[in-house]
Tab-separated table of C-alpha atoms in Angstrom:
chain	number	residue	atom	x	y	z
A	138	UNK	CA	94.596	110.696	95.758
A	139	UNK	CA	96.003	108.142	97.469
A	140	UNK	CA	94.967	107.545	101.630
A	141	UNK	CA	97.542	107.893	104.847
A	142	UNK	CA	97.853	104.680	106.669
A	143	UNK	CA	100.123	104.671	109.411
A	144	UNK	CA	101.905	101.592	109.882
A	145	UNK	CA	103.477	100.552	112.977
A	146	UNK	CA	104.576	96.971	114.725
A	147	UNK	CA	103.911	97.217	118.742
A	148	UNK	CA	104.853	94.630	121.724
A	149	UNK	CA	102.199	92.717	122.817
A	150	UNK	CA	102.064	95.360	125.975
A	151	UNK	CA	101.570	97.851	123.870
A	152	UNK	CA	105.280	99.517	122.955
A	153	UNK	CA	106.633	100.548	119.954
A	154	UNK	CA	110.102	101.710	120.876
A	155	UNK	CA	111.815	100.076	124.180
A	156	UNK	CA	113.203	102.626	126.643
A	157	UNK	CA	115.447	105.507	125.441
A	158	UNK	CA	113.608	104.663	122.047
A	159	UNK	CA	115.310	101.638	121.554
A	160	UNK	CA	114.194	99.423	118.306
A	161	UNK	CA	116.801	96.958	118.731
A	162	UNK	CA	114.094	94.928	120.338
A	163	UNK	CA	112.489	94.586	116.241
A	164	UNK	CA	115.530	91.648	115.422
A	165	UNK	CA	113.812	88.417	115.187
A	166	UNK	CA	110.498	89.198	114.509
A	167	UNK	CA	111.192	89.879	110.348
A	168	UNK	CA	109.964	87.237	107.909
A	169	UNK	CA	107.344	86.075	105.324
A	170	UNK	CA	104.432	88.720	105.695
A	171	UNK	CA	101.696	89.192	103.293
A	172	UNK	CA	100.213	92.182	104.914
A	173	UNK	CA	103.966	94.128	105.004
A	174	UNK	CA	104.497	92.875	101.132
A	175	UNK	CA	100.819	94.653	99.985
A	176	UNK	CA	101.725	97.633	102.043
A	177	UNK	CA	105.274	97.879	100.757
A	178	UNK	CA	103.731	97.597	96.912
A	179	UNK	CA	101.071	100.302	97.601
A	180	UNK	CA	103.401	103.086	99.438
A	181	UNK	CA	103.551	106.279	97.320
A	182	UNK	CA	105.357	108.404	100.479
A	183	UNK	CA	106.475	108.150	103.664
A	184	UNK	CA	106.056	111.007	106.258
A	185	UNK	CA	107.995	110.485	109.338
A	186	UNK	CA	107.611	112.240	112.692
A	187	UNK	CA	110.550	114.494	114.592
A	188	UNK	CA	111.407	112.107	116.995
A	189	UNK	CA	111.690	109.133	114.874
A	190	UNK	CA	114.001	110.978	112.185
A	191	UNK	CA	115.941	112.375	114.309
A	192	UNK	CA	116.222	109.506	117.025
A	193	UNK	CA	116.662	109.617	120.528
A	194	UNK	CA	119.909	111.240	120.602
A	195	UNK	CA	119.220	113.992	117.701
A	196	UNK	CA	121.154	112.563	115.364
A	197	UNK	CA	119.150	112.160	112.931
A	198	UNK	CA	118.900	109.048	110.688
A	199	UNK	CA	121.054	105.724	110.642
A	200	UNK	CA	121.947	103.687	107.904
A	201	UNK	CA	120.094	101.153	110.582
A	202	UNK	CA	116.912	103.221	110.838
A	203	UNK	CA	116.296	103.654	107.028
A	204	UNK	CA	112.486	103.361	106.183
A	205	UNK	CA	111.473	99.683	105.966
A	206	UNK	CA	115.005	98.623	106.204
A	207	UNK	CA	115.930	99.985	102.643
A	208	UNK	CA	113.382	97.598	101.308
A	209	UNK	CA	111.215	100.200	99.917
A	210	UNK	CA	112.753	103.886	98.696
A	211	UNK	CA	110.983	106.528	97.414
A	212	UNK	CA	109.909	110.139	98.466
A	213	UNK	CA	110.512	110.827	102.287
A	214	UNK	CA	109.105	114.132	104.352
A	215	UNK	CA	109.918	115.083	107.867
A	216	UNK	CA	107.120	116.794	109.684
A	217	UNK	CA	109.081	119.115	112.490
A	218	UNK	CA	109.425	122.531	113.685
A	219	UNK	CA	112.977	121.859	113.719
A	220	UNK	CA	113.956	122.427	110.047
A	221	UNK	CA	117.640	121.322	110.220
A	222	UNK	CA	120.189	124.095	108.759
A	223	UNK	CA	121.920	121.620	106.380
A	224	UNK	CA	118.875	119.642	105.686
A	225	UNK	CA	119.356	116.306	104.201
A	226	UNK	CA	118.545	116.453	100.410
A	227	UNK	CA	117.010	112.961	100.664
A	228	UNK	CA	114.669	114.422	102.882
A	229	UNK	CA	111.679	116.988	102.624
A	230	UNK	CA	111.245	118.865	105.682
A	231	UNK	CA	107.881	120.516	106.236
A	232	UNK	CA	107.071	122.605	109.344
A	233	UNK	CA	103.127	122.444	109.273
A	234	UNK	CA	101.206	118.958	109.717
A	235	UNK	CA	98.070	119.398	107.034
A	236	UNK	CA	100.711	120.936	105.041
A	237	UNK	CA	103.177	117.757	105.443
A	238	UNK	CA	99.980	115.203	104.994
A	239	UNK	CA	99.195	117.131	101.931
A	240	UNK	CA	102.200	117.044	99.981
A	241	UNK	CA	102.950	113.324	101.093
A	242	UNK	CA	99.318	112.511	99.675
A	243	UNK	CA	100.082	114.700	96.440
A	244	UNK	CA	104.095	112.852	96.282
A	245	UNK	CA	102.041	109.230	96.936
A	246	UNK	CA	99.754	109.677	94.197
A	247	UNK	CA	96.822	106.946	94.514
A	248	UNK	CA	99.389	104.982	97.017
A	249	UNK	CA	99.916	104.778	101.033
A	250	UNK	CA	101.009	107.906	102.351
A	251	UNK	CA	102.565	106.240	105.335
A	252	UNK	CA	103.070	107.895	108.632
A	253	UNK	CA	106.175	106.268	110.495
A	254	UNK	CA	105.691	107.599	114.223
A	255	UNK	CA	103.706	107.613	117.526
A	256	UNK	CA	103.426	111.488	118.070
A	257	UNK	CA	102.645	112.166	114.164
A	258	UNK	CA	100.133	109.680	113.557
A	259	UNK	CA	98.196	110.609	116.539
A	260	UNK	CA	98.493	114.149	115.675
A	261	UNK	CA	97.404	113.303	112.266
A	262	UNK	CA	94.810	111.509	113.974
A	263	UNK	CA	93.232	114.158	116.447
A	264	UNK	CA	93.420	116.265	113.058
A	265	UNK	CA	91.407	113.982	111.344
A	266	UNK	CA	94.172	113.393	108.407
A	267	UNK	CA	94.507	109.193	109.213
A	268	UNK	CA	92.255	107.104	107.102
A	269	UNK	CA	93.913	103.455	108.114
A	270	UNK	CA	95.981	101.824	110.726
A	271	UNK	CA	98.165	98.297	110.042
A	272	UNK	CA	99.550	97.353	113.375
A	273	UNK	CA	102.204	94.184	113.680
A	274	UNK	CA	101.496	92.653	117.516
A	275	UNK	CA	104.394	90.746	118.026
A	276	UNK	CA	105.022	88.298	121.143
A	277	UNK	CA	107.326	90.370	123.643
A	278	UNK	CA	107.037	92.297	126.516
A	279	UNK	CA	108.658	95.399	126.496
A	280	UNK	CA	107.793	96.925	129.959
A	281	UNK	CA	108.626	100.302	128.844
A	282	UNK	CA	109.228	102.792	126.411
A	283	UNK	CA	106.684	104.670	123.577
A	284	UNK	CA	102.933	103.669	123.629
A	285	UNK	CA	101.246	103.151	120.489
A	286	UNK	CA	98.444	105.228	121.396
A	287	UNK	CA	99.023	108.001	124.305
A	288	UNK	CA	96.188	110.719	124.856
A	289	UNK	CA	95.711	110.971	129.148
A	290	UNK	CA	91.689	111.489	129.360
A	291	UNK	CA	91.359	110.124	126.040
A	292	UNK	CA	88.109	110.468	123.964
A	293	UNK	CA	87.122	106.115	122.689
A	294	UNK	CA	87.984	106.468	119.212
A	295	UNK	CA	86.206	104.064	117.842
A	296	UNK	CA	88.270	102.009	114.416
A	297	UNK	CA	86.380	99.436	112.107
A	298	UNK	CA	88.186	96.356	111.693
A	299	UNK	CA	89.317	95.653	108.376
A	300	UNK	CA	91.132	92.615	108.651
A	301	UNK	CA	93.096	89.940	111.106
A	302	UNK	CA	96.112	88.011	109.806
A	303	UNK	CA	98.532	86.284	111.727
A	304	UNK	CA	102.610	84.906	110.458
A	305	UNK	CA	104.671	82.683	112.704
A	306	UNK	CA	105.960	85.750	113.966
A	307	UNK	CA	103.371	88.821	114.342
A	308	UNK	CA	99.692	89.362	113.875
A	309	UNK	CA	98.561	91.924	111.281
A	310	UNK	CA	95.829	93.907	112.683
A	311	UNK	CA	94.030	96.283	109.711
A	312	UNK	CA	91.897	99.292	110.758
A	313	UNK	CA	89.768	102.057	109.364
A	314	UNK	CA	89.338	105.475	110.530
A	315	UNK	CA	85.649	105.746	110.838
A	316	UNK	CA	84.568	109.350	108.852
């Protein structure tokens, strides 16, 4: 079975959505990257967190917000407590996170399950379901909005390093969960 790799790009300060969860602040910063190519040929399943499905007004998805642009399609859960009435058929919604890692894992086969989302991946994390980490630092200051990492007290997770790439436009920063 395949491992879950959350995959994330962050501001150089350390945001991955501006304020009000604002992503606009992405534009510019696409182009030639080896790292996001591998990762986009090795994802089995994507699991994305409540607040990045359904945005920050509730909506739920955009054509705009579509996983990876569009670029990659495939099978796509939802982990949240708030199962939608009329769920989207494109979607499977799942209610319990080992549950939700599971069946991405079983839908990715020996690919990525890849967790798109702060709050899920360190959920996953604190649950000890995250194997890898691929984080795009790109060169802007965002002053505000979702951390990468939040945990007030914290407990020094230690990552290994896998590997350090850099584009014109973002470096790729590879990690290992430690077991």
């Amino acid at each position: 079975m395949g491992k879950v790799l959350w995959h994330i790009t962050m501001s150089l300060d350390g945001f991955v959505t501006g304020p009000g969860g604002d992503m606009s602040w992405m534009a510019g910063y696409a182009g030639p990257n080896p790292a996001v190519d591998e990762v986009l040929s090795r994802i089995g399943a994507v699991l994305i967190g409540h607040r990045t499905y359904f945005g920050p007004d509730g909506d739920g998805p955009t054509d705009e917000g579509r996983v990876y642009g569009g670029a990659w399609t495939g099978p796509q859960l939802v982990y949240t407590r708030d199962v939608p009435e009329h769920p989207d058929p494109a979607y499977i919604f799942v209610d319990d996170l080992a549950e939700a890692v599971a069946t991405a894992k079983a839908a990715a086969g020996d690919g990525y399950a890849v967790l798109i989302g702060a709050a899920i991946a360190r959920a996953c994390l604190d649950a000890g379901l995250l194997d890898e980490v691929l984080i795009h630092v790109v060169p802007t200051l965002l002053g505000d909005g979702t951390r990468l990492f939040d945990r007030p007290g914290g407990d020094g997770t230690r990552l290994e390093q896998v590997s350090v790439t850099h584009t014109p436009v973002c470096t790729n920063i590879w990690l290992r969960v430690p077991r």
